[in-house]
Amino acid sequence: MAQPTTSPRQNTIRRPVERNEPRPRITTGPSGSKPRQPSFNWGSALDRWLTDQRSTLTLGVLLMGLGLGLLVAFVSYLLNGPADQSVVGAAFTEPLAESATETRNWVGLVGAYVAHVFVFRWFGVGALAIPIIVFLAGFKLTFGHEILPLGRTTAALLFMAVWSSLMLGYVVLVSKSAETASVWCGGVGYEMNVALYGLFGWGNLAFICFLLFFFLVYFIDVRNLKMPDFSRPSLPKSRTRNENALQTYEESELELEQDEEDEPDLSNKPEAEHAQNNHEIEPISNLADDHVSTAPEKTASPDVIAQTTGVTLTIKNREAVADDLPEEELSATPAPTFEPDPFEDDDLVAVHGLYDPTLDLPQYQYPTNELLTDYQNSRKANVSDDELTANKERIENTLRNFGIEIDSIQASIGPTVTLYEIVPAKGVRISKIKSLEDDIALSLSALGIRIIAPMPGMGTIGIEVPNKNREMVSMRSVITSDVFNNSKFDLPVVLGKTISNEIYVADLAKMPHLLMAGATGQGKSVGLNVLLTSLIYKKHPSQLKLVLVDPKKVELTLFNKLERHFLAKLPDSEEPIITDTKKVVNTLNSLCIEMDNRYNLLKDGGCRNLKEYNAKFVKRRLNPEKGHRFLPYIVLIIDELADLMMTAGKEVEQPIARLAQLARAIGIHLVVATQRPSVNVITGLIKANFPARLSFKVTSKIDSRTILDTGGAEQLVGQGDMLLSSNSDIIRLQCPFVDTNEIEEICEFVGNQRGYDDAYVLPEFVGDDGGQNDDKDVDLANRDPMFDEAARLIVIHQQGSTSLIQRKLKLGYNRAGRLVDQLEAAKIVGPFEGSKARDVLVLDLQTLEEMLKRLKGE
């Protein structure tokens, strides 16, 4: 499916404000009396100037002239530099007429000063590279082509400028003639050689030579140089025999020509072409070895041979070799057998059509819009013109009281907040306005304001002021919108409305993982329900599977009824919603196994990502008998990560981090939510792989910085007010509201339809506990598979410690502890004695082997 072309925010679809939606904007001057005309757009004017052919020609000629002038000035300085140093030093203190007459540089005082900077202070003779670069750039702009490759030439010249300065600086330092450094090596070369001499002594010459070697290796790119391969083996014997057959045929070609004139050309027949293209013939081995040809240049085209005699081709290692045999020998040679793979032919599509995964549930109906409540009579964000004008005047007066003048101010009404964009007067520092955040909030009597300074790509400063009467964004209003219905995203999720009343739809497949945070009661659970509702409304059960983790046991239970349609679970799991911490760990590791299995399928199918793989499978180019299958997207949703980190810790962190790092390409995406985004919950390993972050209101600025890497989330007003950080851009959104009864009706509608026989089964995972449960007593009849090896290890070392089993057998702590419990029950080690190692009750291996035999006999 082709992705729509989007703006730099690639996960966003915006729609214009409809006519019936109020969006008043007021633009006034500082006095509030007359509308102010929009300012001149210097950026677009510059773009038009740069794309004008006249501008390009003018700039090119200017650069060419500048390059020639610099070259003349530098060469003149190399000849007359010492005489001009006093003039350059007094250029800003003496009259211009007097300084100009004493200048000996050919380009005058300006040339002397510029050359003094580049040659004397910087690069010495190496400064001659600068005018060459400027001239080449001007030549390209003027004539539209390059004398030399501009990029590589620029890199080479800049390096040689620096390197020659270093090399000449070494010569000057060795010759102890520092007074000549001004012209030959420049200040850069001399000073750097003084520093290098202090570090390496006279060995700094080796360092300078190594810099040249390093540059040449990467500039020339020695990987592309063809080296002689002395280890290439000689041609196989079968190859020389095939060449012998060609030579023999060429020698007798004239004799056979008359006999074959009346024979039909088999290469023109479709049957011959089919046999020639689809049969692979091994090299003929019954030719005489004494006819080996020693002239490799004497070869014939395989096509010519095939057309003349009808001899089939041998294809080995992508080399076509023709074998020639007399007709009677050819007929006596057994024909090779070759079975073409039918899945490499497009005939399957012509016969059966494209594969449609939705035919598994052909009667499935998507949820209807009537299942969602219509809140047409709900409250709207009613902000009058008088209120807007009053707020504008309060902002202006507050800023004026602190000595800050503004040129203009305009307002945009959103569902939750109203954005006031101000253009400060020239000379006003942005940081000064940001420091007045509390003062502006006091003058507006607002619950809390947020200042955006500057607004990205706008050239203004934004002040977000909460509305007194907030608008409720219903789920139905965004689900029924054209922007969502016409979305071509792989996993479209509607997140709400922006400040400008635009519906924001994101692609979860492009995020590719989402990290959510928010204090209790601020809308985090509703946000998860909105995300799930969006996916259910847009995707077929064959295209999407959900793995729901709910440690609180009550938030996601409404989705139980989707078990046979959208949910995925472990093979032995009874509940489709995962609530037990141990099952969460097993599920995460099972998803890692699923990820590895999918990568193997992609490798076998020659695809880079899930989209390419499914497209190839739909075109019936992958054989199901080889394990290939249509792969649905899998979305893992964890409602409360903090509880899992407290109870499981590293056992949860590692698989989550691994999935976040690798699972994007094979269609497994994560949505992780937590109440308090502290650093011990959202660790650096997890956070680094979640580029998209969504934050509802949090309790402190520290929490806001943890989730968003910036403040602002602590100033939200709650009830679905949130900040989305994606692609280094922060957007304020109002999350839609979906009620519990709406979720129930949607799940009833889907669950009452015919579904699959069971939920989507994830791969089985057996943890370190060997599949045993913690709450059971030690059962020696169900010993761990590593029991015998652990027992021998304990007896050999005469040390009954869990760490020994962990280290030697490379097991996890939990499994090693259970093995020690089983060894205690078998009377091989003694009871637990605190920090001391357990006593080993069996003293030799012979006694141990007898005990193990008795246990096996039981």
XYZ file of N, CA and C in Angstrom, residues 417-503:
261
model
N -7.534 24.967 24.967
C -6.805 26.197 25.243
C -6.948 27.134 24.050
N -6.689 28.399 24.307
C -6.618 29.406 23.257
C -5.168 29.841 23.127
N -4.680 29.831 21.896
C -3.291 30.176 21.641
C -3.202 31.634 21.219
N -2.440 32.415 21.987
C -2.159 33.807 21.637
C -0.731 33.864 21.099
N -0.617 34.247 19.821
C 0.688 34.363 19.178
C 1.077 35.834 19.137
N 2.227 36.150 19.709
C 2.694 37.528 19.748
C 3.997 37.640 18.977
N 4.171 38.800 18.368
C 5.412 39.127 17.672
C 6.099 40.217 18.477
N 7.178 39.914 19.180
C 7.824 40.932 20.019
C 8.518 41.985 19.163
N 8.678 43.154 19.737
C 9.397 44.219 19.055
C 10.872 43.850 18.923
N 11.552 44.568 18.038
C 12.965 44.295 17.818
C 13.764 44.607 19.086
N 14.720 43.718 19.352
C 15.581 43.912 20.504
C 15.097 43.255 21.770
N 13.913 42.614 21.745
C 13.366 41.964 22.935
C 13.918 40.542 23.017
N 14.432 40.175 24.146
C 14.977 38.838 24.345
C 13.856 37.872 24.701
N 13.903 36.693 24.063
C 12.859 35.700 24.283
C 12.866 35.209 25.721
N 14.043 35.019 26.290
C 14.137 34.510 27.655
C 13.453 35.439 28.653
N 13.409 36.723 28.336
C 12.750 37.676 29.230
C 11.246 37.452 29.269
N 10.662 37.078 28.114
C 9.226 36.798 28.071
C 8.926 35.478 28.771
N 9.778 34.481 28.574
C 9.537 33.184 29.207
C 9.566 33.277 30.724
N 10.351 34.184 31.251
C 10.441 34.306 32.708
C 9.196 34.928 33.325
N 8.313 35.483 32.495
C 7.102 36.139 33.008
C 5.892 35.227 32.952
N 6.097 33.931 32.910
C 4.991 32.988 32.770
C 3.999 33.103 33.919
N 4.487 33.148 35.138
C 3.591 33.249 36.296
C 2.894 34.602 36.362
N 3.583 35.669 35.956
C 2.963 37.001 35.989
C 1.819 37.099 34.978
N 1.995 36.522 33.809
C 0.929 36.535 32.811
C -0.244 35.698 33.285
N 0.022 34.540 33.909
C -1.057 33.707 34.432
C -1.838 34.446 35.507
N -1.133 35.236 36.346
C -1.816 35.999 37.391
C -2.723 37.071 36.787
N -2.248 37.767 35.757
C -3.062 38.826 35.166
C -4.278 38.275 34.438
N -4.182 37.039 33.895
C -5.304 36.434 33.179
C -6.218 35.638 34.097
N -5.836 35.485 35.359
C -6.580 34.655 36.312
C -6.795 33.254 35.753
N -5.754 32.721 35.094
C -5.845 31.424 34.431
C -5.341 30.327 35.356
N -5.816 29.117 35.073
C -5.425 27.973 35.885
C -3.937 27.677 35.734
N -3.404 27.929 34.576
C -1.988 27.703 34.301
C -1.745 27.900 32.829
N -0.727 28.662 32.488
C -0.454 28.926 31.087
C 0.862 28.259 30.704
N 1.059 28.138 29.392
C 2.281 27.536 28.859
C 2.804 28.430 27.750
N 4.055 28.826 27.857
C 4.669 29.711 26.875
C 5.578 28.886 25.970
N 5.388 29.031 24.655
C 6.207 28.355 23.658
C 7.054 29.431 22.987
N 8.327 29.449 23.273
C 9.196 30.510 22.758
C 10.472 29.890 22.189
N 10.669 30.008 20.867
C 9.698 30.469 19.865
C 8.850 29.310 19.377
N 7.784 29.621 18.627
C 6.965 28.579 18.029
C 7.691 28.016 16.812
N 7.773 26.692 16.686
C 8.563 26.093 15.603
C 8.066 26.530 14.235
N 8.956 27.132 13.471
C 8.666 27.510 12.108
C 7.700 28.663 11.941
N 7.376 29.377 13.010
C 6.371 30.444 12.938
C 6.967 31.841 13.105
N 8.083 31.969 13.794
C 8.648 33.285 14.044
C 7.860 34.087 15.055
N 7.080 33.403 15.907
C 6.286 34.075 16.930
C 6.487 33.372 18.259
N 5.944 33.965 19.309
C 5.951 33.373 20.644
C 4.509 33.040 21.003
N 4.264 31.799 21.415
C 2.914 31.353 21.729
C 2.656 31.334 23.226
N 1.464 31.778 23.604
C 1.015 31.728 24.993
C -0.303 30.957 24.998
N -0.301 29.778 25.614
C -1.490 28.941 25.671
C -2.239 29.221 26.969
N -3.487 29.654 26.829
C -4.310 30.008 27.977
C -5.509 29.059 28.001
N -5.757 28.329 29.094
C -6.897 27.403 29.144
C -8.229 28.141 29.013
N -9.158 27.485 28.302
C -10.498 28.052 28.153
C -11.312 27.809 29.420
N -12.168 28.760 29.745
C -13.050 28.572 30.900
C -14.110 27.520 30.608
N -14.623 27.481 29.388
C -15.582 26.465 28.968
C -14.917 25.585 27.912
N -14.485 24.405 28.319
C -13.768 23.513 27.421
C -14.726 22.729 26.548
N -14.244 22.395 25.361
C -15.036 21.578 24.444
C -14.695 20.107 24.657
N -15.717 19.272 24.670
C -15.489 17.837 24.792
C -15.387 17.240 23.381
N -14.254 16.647 23.080
C -14.038 16.009 21.781
C -14.521 14.567 21.890
N -15.600 14.250 21.208
C -16.171 12.902 21.288
C -15.448 11.973 20.331
N -15.463 10.685 20.664
C -14.827 9.688 19.806
C -15.554 9.582 18.472
N -16.836 9.751 18.484
C -17.603 9.627 17.239
C -17.239 10.747 16.261
N -17.000 11.938 16.775
C -16.709 13.055 15.885
C -15.392 12.859 15.140
N -14.439 12.163 15.740
C -13.153 11.964 15.062
C -13.151 10.684 14.228
N -13.901 9.653 14.676
C -13.959 8.408 13.909
C -14.699 8.618 12.591
N -15.734 9.443 12.599
C -16.524 9.682 11.386
C -15.918 10.741 10.481
N -14.806 11.332 10.842
C -14.215 12.394 10.031
C -13.566 11.798 8.783
N -13.479 12.617 7.748
C -12.866 12.180 6.497
C -11.378 11.907 6.673
N -10.743 12.672 7.527
C -9.306 12.509 7.689
C -8.964 11.122 8.245
N -9.823 10.554 9.062
C -9.596 9.207 9.587
C -10.082 8.146 8.605
N -11.243 8.337 8.024
C -11.795 7.338 7.112
C -10.958 7.200 5.847
N -10.375 8.280 5.382
C -9.579 8.231 4.159
C -8.103 7.975 4.424
N -7.760 7.681 5.662
C -6.357 7.454 6.006
C -5.854 6.167 5.360
N -4.655 6.232 4.802
C -4.014 5.073 4.186
C -2.853 4.555 5.034
N -2.816 4.955 6.285
C -1.747 4.496 7.170
C -1.897 3.001 7.432
N -0.783 2.375 7.798
C -0.812 0.946 8.122
C -1.545 0.696 9.438
N -1.261 1.504 10.444
C -1.921 1.371 11.754
C -2.381 2.764 12.192
N -3.478 3.265 11.621
C -3.905 4.627 11.961
C -4.550 4.690 13.340
N -4.118 5.655 14.133
C -4.714 5.901 15.452
C -5.015 7.390 15.539
N -6.229 7.717 15.939
C -6.614 9.120 16.087
C -6.312 9.526 17.522
N -5.577 10.602 17.682
C -5.126 11.029 19.010
C -5.886 12.232 19.546
N -6.637 12.936 18.701
C -7.423 14.047 19.213
C -7.388 15.233 18.289
N -7.636 16.413 18.868
C -7.656 17.664 18.127
C -6.533 18.573 18.605
N -5.961 19.293 17.653
C -4.912 20.254 17.974
C -5.526 21.574 18.429
N -4.672 22.539 18.730
C -5.140 23.854 19.153
C -5.952 24.533 18.057
N -5.605 24.244 16.789
C -6.317 24.857 15.663
C -7.494 24.012 15.195
N -8.014 23.120 16.062
C -9.194 22.302 15.771
C -8.979 21.345 14.608
N -7.759 20.940 14.358
C -7.475 19.953 13.331
C -7.378 18.580 13.964
N -7.991 17.591 13.313
C -7.949 16.225 13.828
C -6.579 15.628 13.524
